[in-house]
GROMACS .gro file of C-alpha atoms in nm:
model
  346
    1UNK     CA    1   0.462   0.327  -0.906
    2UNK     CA    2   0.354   0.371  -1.252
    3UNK     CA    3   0.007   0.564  -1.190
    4UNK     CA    4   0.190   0.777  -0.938
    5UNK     CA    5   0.156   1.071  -1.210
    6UNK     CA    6  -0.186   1.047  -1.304
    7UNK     CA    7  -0.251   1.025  -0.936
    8UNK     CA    8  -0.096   1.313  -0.865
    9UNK     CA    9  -0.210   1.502  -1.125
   10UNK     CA   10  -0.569   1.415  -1.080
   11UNK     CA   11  -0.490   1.528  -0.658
   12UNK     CA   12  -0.353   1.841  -0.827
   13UNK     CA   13  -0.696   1.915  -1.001
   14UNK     CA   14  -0.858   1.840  -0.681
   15UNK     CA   15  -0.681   2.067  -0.484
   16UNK     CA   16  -0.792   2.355  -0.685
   17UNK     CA   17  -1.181   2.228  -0.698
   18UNK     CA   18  -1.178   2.100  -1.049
   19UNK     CA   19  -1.282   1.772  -0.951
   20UNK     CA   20  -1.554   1.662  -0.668
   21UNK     CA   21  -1.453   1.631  -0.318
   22UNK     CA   22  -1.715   1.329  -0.306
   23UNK     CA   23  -1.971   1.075  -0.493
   24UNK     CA   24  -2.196   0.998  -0.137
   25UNK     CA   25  -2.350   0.703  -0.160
   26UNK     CA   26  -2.522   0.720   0.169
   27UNK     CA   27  -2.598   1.005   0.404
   28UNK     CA   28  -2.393   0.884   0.694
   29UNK     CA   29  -2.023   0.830   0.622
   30UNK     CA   30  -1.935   0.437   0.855
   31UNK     CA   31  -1.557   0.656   0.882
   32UNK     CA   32  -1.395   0.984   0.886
   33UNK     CA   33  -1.072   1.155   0.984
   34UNK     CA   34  -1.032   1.097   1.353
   35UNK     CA   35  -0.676   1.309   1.374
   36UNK     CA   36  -0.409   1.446   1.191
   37UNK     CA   37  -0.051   1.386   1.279
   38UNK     CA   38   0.206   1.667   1.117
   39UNK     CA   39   0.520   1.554   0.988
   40UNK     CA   40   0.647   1.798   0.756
   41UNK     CA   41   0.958   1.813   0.524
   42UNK     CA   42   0.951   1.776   0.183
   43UNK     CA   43   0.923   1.512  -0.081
   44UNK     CA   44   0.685   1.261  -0.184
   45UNK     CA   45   0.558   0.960  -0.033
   46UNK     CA   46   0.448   0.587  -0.071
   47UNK     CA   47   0.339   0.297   0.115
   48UNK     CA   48   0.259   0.321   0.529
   49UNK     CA   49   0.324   0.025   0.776
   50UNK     CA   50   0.197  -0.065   1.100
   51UNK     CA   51   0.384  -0.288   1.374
   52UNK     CA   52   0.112  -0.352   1.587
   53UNK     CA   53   0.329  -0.497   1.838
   54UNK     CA   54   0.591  -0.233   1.863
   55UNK     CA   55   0.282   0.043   1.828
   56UNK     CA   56   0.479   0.198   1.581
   57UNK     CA   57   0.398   0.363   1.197
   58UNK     CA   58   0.634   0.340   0.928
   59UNK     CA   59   0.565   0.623   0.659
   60UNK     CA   60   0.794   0.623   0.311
   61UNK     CA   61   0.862   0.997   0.253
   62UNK     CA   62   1.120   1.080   0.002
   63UNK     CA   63   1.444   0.981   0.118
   64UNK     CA   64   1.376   0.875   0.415
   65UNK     CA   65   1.169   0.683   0.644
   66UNK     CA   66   0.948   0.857   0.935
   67UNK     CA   67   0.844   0.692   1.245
   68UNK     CA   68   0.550   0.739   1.445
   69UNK     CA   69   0.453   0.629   1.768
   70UNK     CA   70   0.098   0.524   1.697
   71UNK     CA   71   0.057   0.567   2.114
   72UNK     CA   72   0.091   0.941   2.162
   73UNK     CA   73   0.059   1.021   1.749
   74UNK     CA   74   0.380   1.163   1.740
   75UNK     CA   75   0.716   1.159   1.532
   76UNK     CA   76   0.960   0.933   1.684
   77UNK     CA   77   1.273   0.896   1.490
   78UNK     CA   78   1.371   0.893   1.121
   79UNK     CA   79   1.536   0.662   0.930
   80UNK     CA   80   1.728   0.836   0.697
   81UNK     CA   81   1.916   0.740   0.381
   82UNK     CA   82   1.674   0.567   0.219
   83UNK     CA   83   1.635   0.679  -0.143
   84UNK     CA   84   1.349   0.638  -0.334
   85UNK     CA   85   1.174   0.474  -0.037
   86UNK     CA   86   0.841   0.300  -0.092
   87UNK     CA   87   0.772   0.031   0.128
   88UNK     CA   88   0.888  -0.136   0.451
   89UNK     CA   89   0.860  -0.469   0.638
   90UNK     CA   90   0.872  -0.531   0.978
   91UNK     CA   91   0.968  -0.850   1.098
   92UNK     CA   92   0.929  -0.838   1.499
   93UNK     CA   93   1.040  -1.182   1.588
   94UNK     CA   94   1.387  -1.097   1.452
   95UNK     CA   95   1.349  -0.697   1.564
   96UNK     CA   96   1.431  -0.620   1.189
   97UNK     CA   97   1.295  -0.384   0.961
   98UNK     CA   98   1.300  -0.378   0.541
   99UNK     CA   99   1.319  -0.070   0.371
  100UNK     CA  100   1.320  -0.022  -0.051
  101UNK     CA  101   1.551   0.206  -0.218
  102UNK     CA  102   1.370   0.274  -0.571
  103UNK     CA  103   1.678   0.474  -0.670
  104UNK     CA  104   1.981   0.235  -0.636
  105UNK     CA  105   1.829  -0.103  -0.607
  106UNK     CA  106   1.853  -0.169  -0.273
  107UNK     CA  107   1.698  -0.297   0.039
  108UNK     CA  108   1.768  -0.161   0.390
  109UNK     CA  109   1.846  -0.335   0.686
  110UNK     CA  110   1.685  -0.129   1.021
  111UNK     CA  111   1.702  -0.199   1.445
  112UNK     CA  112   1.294  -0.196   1.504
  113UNK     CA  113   1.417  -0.041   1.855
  114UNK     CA  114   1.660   0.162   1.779
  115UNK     CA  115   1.640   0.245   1.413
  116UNK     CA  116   1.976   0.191   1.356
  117UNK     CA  117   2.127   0.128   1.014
  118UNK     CA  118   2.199  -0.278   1.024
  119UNK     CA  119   2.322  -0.327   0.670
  120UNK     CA  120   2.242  -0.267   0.274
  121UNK     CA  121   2.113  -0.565   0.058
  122UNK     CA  122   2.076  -0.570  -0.331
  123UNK     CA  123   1.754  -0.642  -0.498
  124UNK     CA  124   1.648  -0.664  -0.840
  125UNK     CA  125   1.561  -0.309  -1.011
  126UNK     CA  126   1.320  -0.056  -0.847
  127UNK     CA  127   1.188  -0.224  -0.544
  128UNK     CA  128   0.901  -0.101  -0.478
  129UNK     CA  129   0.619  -0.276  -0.220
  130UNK     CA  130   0.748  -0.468   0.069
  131UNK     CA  131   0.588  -0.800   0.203
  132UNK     CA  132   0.734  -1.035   0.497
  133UNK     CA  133   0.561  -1.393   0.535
  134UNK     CA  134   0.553  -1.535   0.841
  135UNK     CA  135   0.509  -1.861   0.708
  136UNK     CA  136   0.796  -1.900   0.517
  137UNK     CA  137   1.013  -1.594   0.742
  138UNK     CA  138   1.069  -1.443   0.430
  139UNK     CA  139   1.094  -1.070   0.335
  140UNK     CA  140   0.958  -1.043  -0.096
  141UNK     CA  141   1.096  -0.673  -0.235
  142UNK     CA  142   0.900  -0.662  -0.518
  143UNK     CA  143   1.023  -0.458  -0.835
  144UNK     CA  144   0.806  -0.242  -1.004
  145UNK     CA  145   1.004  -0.271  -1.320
  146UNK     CA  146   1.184  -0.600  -1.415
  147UNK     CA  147   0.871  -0.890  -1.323
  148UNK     CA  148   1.044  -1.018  -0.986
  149UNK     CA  149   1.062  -1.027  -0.626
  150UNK     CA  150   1.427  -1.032  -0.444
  151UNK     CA  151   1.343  -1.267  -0.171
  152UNK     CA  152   1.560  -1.226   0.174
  153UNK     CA  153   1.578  -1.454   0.504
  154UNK     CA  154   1.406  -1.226   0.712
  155UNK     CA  155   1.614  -1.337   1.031
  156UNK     CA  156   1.980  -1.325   0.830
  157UNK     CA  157   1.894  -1.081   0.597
  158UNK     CA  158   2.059  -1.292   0.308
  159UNK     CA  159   1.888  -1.323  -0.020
  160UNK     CA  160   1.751  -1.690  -0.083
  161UNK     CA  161   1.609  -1.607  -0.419
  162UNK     CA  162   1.434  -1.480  -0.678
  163UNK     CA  163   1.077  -1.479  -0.735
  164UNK     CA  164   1.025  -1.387  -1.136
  165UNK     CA  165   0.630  -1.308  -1.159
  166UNK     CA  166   0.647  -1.201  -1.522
  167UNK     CA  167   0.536  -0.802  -1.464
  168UNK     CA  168   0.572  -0.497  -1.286
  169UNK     CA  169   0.466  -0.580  -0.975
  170UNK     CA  170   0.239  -0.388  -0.722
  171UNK     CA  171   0.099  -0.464  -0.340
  172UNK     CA  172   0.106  -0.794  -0.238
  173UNK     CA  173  -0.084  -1.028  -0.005
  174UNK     CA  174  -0.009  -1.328   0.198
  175UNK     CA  175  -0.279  -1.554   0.323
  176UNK     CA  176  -0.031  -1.699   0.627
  177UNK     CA  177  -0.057  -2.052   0.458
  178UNK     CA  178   0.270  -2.003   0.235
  179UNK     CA  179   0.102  -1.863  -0.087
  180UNK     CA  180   0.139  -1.489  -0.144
  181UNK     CA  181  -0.058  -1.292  -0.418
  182UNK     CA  182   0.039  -0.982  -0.591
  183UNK     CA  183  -0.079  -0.740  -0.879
  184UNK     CA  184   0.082  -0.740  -1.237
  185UNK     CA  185   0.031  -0.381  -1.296
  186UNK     CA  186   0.120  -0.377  -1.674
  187UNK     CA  187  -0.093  -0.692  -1.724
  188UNK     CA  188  -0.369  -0.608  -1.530
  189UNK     CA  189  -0.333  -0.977  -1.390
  190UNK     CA  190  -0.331  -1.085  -1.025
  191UNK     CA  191  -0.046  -1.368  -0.957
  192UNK     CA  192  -0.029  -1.636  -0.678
  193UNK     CA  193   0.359  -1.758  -0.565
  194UNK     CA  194   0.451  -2.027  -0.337
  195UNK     CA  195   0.637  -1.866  -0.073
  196UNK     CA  196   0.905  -2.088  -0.034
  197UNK     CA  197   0.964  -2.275  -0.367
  198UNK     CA  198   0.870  -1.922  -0.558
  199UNK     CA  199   0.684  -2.093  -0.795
  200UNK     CA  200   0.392  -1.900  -0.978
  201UNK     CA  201   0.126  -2.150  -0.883
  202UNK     CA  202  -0.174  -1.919  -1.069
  203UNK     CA  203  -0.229  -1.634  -1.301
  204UNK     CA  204  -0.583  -1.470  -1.268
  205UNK     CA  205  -0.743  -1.207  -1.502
  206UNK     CA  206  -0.867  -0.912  -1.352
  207UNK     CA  207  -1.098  -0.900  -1.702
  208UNK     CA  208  -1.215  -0.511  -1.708
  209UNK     CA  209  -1.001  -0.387  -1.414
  210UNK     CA  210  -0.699  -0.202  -1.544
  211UNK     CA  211  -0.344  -0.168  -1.432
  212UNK     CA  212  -0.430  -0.280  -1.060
  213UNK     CA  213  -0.234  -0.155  -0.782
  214UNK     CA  214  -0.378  -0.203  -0.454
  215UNK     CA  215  -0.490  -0.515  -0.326
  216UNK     CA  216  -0.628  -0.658  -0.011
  217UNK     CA  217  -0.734  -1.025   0.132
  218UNK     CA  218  -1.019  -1.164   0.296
  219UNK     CA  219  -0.812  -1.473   0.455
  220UNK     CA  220  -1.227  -1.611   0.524
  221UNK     CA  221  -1.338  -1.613   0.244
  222UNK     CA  222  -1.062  -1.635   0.017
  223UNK     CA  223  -1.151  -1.294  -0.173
  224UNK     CA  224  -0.916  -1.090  -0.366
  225UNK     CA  225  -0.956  -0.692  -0.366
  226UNK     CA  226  -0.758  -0.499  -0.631
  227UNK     CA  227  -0.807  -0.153  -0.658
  228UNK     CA  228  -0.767  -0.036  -1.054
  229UNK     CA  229  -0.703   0.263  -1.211
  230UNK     CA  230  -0.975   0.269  -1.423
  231UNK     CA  231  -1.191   0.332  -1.123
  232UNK     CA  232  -1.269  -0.025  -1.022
  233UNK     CA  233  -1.255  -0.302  -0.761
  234UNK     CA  234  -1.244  -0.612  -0.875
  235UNK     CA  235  -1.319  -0.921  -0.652
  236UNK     CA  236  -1.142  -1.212  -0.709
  237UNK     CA  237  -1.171  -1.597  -0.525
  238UNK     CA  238  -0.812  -1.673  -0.479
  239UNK     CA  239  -0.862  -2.057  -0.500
  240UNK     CA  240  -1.023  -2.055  -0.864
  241UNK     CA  241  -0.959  -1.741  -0.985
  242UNK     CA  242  -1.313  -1.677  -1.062
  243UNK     CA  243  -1.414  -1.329  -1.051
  244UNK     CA  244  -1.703  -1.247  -0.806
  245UNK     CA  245  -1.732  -0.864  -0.842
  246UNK     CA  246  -1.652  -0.554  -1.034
  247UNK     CA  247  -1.753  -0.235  -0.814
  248UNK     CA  248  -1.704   0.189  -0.925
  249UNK     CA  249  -1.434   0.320  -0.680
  250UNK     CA  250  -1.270   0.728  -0.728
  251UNK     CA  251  -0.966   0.797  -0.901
  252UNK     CA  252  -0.614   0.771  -0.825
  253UNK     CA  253  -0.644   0.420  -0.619
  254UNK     CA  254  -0.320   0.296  -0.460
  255UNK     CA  255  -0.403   0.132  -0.154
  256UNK     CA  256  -0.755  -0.132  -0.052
  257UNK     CA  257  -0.808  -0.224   0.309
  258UNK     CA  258  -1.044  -0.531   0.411
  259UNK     CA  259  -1.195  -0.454   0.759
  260UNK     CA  260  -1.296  -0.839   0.885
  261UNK     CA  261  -1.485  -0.675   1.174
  262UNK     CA  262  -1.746  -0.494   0.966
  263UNK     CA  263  -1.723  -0.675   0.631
  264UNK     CA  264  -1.631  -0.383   0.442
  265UNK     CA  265  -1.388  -0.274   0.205
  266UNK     CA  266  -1.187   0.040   0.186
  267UNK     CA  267  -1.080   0.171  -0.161
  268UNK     CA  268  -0.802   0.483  -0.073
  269UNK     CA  269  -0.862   0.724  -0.422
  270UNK     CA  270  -0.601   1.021  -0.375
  271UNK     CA  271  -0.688   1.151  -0.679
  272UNK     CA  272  -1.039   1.245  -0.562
  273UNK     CA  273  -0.945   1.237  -0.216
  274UNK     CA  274  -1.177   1.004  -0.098
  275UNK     CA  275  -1.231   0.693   0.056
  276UNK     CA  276  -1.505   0.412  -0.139
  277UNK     CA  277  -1.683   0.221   0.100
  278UNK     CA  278  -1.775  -0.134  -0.021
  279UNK     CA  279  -1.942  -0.350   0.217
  280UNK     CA  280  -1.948  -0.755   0.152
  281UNK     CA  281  -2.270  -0.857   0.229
  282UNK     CA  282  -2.167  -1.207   0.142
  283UNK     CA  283  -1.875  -1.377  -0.006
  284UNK     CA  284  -2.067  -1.370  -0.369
  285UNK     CA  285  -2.220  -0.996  -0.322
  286UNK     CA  286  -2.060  -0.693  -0.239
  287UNK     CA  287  -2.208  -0.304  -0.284
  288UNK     CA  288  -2.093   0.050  -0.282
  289UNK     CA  289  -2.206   0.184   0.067
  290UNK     CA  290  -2.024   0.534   0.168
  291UNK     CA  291  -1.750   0.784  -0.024
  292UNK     CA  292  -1.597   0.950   0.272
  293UNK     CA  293  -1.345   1.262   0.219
  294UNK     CA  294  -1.009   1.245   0.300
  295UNK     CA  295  -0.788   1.499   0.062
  296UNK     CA  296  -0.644   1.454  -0.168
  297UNK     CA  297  -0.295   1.261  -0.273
  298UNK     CA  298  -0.393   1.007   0.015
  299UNK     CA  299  -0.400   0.706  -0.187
  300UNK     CA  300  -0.191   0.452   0.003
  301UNK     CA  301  -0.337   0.294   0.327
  302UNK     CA  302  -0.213   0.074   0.654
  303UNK     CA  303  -0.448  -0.104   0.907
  304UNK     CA  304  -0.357  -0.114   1.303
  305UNK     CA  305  -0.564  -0.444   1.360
  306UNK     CA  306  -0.546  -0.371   1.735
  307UNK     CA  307  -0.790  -0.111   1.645
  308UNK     CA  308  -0.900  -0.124   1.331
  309UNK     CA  309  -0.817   0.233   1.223
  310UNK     CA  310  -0.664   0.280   0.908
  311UNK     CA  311  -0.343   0.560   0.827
  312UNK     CA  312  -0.300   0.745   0.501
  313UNK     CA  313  -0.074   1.015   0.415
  314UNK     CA  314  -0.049   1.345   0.181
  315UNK     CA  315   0.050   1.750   0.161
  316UNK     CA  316  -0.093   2.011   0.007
  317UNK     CA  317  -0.017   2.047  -0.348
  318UNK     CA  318   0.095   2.344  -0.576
  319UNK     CA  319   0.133   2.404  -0.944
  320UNK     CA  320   0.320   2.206  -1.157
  321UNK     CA  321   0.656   2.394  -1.313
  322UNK     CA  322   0.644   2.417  -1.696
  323UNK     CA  323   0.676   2.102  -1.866
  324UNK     CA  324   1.019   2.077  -2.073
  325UNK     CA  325   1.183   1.829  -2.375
  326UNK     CA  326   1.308   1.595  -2.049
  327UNK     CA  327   1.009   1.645  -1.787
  328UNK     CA  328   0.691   1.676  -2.064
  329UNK     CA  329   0.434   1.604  -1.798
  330UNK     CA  330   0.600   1.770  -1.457
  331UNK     CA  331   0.414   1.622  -1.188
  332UNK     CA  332   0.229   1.934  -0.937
  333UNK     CA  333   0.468   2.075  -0.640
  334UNK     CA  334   0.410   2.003  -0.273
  335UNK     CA  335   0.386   2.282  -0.057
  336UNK     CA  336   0.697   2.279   0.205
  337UNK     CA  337   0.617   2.179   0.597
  338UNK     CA  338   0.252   2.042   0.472
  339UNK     CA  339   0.333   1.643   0.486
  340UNK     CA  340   0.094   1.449   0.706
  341UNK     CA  341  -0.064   1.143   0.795
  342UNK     CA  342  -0.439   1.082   0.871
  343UNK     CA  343  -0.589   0.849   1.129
  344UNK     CA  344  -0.928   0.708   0.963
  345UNK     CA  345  -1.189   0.510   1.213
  346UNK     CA  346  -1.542   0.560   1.317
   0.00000   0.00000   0.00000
């Protein structure tokens, strides 16, 4: 991801007390960190899955891909070999997984019961967030550089196509009725697809929001919820395109949850390590109700909709080494053996 650095960075600053641990908006926090599950090992990390039906957690750390069991909150297996992972797909009718490779352009092919390796698939360049749409039984890999989406049978694991979106996309949606949306992070533009002809059906400006990354969908009320890095939401009706709602979230956004239950919305900022609360009071007004602390470098976000608790993950950060003519801006270190993922609920 493009903001990855400046997300860092900003978690960095955090991490020494340079920056606030959090902007209350009310006196009682509707969530907080329920439990912390210890992974260790080194590296960086990206998006988090949930298989509801398999109880399982699928967390991209470095180069490979950790596995939780979401039953007794412990590490289950690994998969490994996965360069430059960043997202995965889980496609339990077919008792597949998806994995992206950033590094070499490639897509993974995983056993959901027994991890196993099942086969390596080429994608377009630097596959980034994963999607699978039940509607169409389609896996999207969508590149981060290059404006497309590889687009695989999720049952053969064969690529059917090629989804070209025009920019570098981000985290997608699918509304389960064949349309899927993603964020255009270098055009600050949120794009609608036809899952099975590919077509780009609609274009929608997110106006002030900037480079948007996460995104999340209110399938009720057809609402749109892209997290920006210039420290907004913006709320978007994803049958006209008309934009309902621009709300202040922290810094460092990656990942934006909709909870259907309680009508709110969950903004993941790991570069203040905090959580912004947004609750929809209606379709047509929305308002800033909680920041709850996390820590910081938790920016990305997956919901268990069996319970409604949500998983981020981060480590503790160091220093950055000295910036040279081929690393100018050296992102900060992470401490060894301090990877882990939080459990957020009330």
């Amino acid at each position: 991801m493009k903001n990855l650095l400046a997300a860092v960075s900003l978690t960095c600053w955090a991490s020494f007390g340079l920056l606030p641990v959090a902007r209350a908006q009310s006196t009682t926090a509707p969530y907080r960190v329920l439990s912390t599950i210890p992974i260790r090992g080194d590296g960086g990390w990206d998006f988090l899955t949930t298989d509801p039906a398999g109880e399982r957690l699928y967390v991209a750390h470095g180069t490979q891909t950790e596995v939780i069991d979401l039953k007794t909150k412990r590490l289950l297996g690994t998969i490994p070999n996965t360069p430059g992972v960043h997202g995965v797909a889980v496609v339990p009718s077919a008792n597949r997984g998806y994995v992206s490779c950033g590094r070499n352009n490639t897509c993974i092919v995983f056993d959901l019961k027994t991890l196993r390796n099942l086969g390596t698939i080429s994608t377009g360049p630097k596959p980034d967030a994963m999607l699978y749409d039940a509607y169409s039984k389609r896996v999207f890999a969508f590149s981060n550089d290059g404006g497309q989406s590889t687009v695989i049978n999720a049952t053969t694991g064969k690529v059917v196509g090629t989804a070209e979106l025009g920019g570098d996309a981000e985290v997608p949606a699918t509304d389960g009725k064949g349309h899927l949306f993603v964020n255009l992070e270098d055009k600050s533009e949120v794009v609608e697809v036809d899952t099975r002809s590919l077509a780009v059906l609609h274009r929608y400006s997110l106006a002030s929001g900037n480079a948007p990354t996460g995104l999340a969908f209110d399938a009720h009320a057809n609402r749109l919820f892209s997290g920006c890095a210039n420290e907004q939401l913006v709320v978007t009706d994803s049958k006209t395109g008309k934009q309902m709602a621009v709300l202040p979230i922290g810094k460092g956004v990656d990942g934006v949850a909709f909870d259907p239950t309680s009508g709110n919305v969950l903004s993941f900022n790991g570069g203040d390590g905090t959580i912004t609360v947004i609750h929809q009071d209606s379709p047509t007004a929305y308002r800033v109700v909680a920041t709850v602390p996390t820590a910081p470098g938790a920016r990305t976000v997956a919901e268990n909709p069996k319970t409604h608790h949500f998983y981020t993950c981060t480590a503790d950060l160091g220093p950055a080494p000295a910036a040279t003519v081929d690393n100018p801006k050296p992102r900060p270190s992470i401490v060894p053996g301090t990877f882990r993922v939080l459990e957020i609920g009330k």
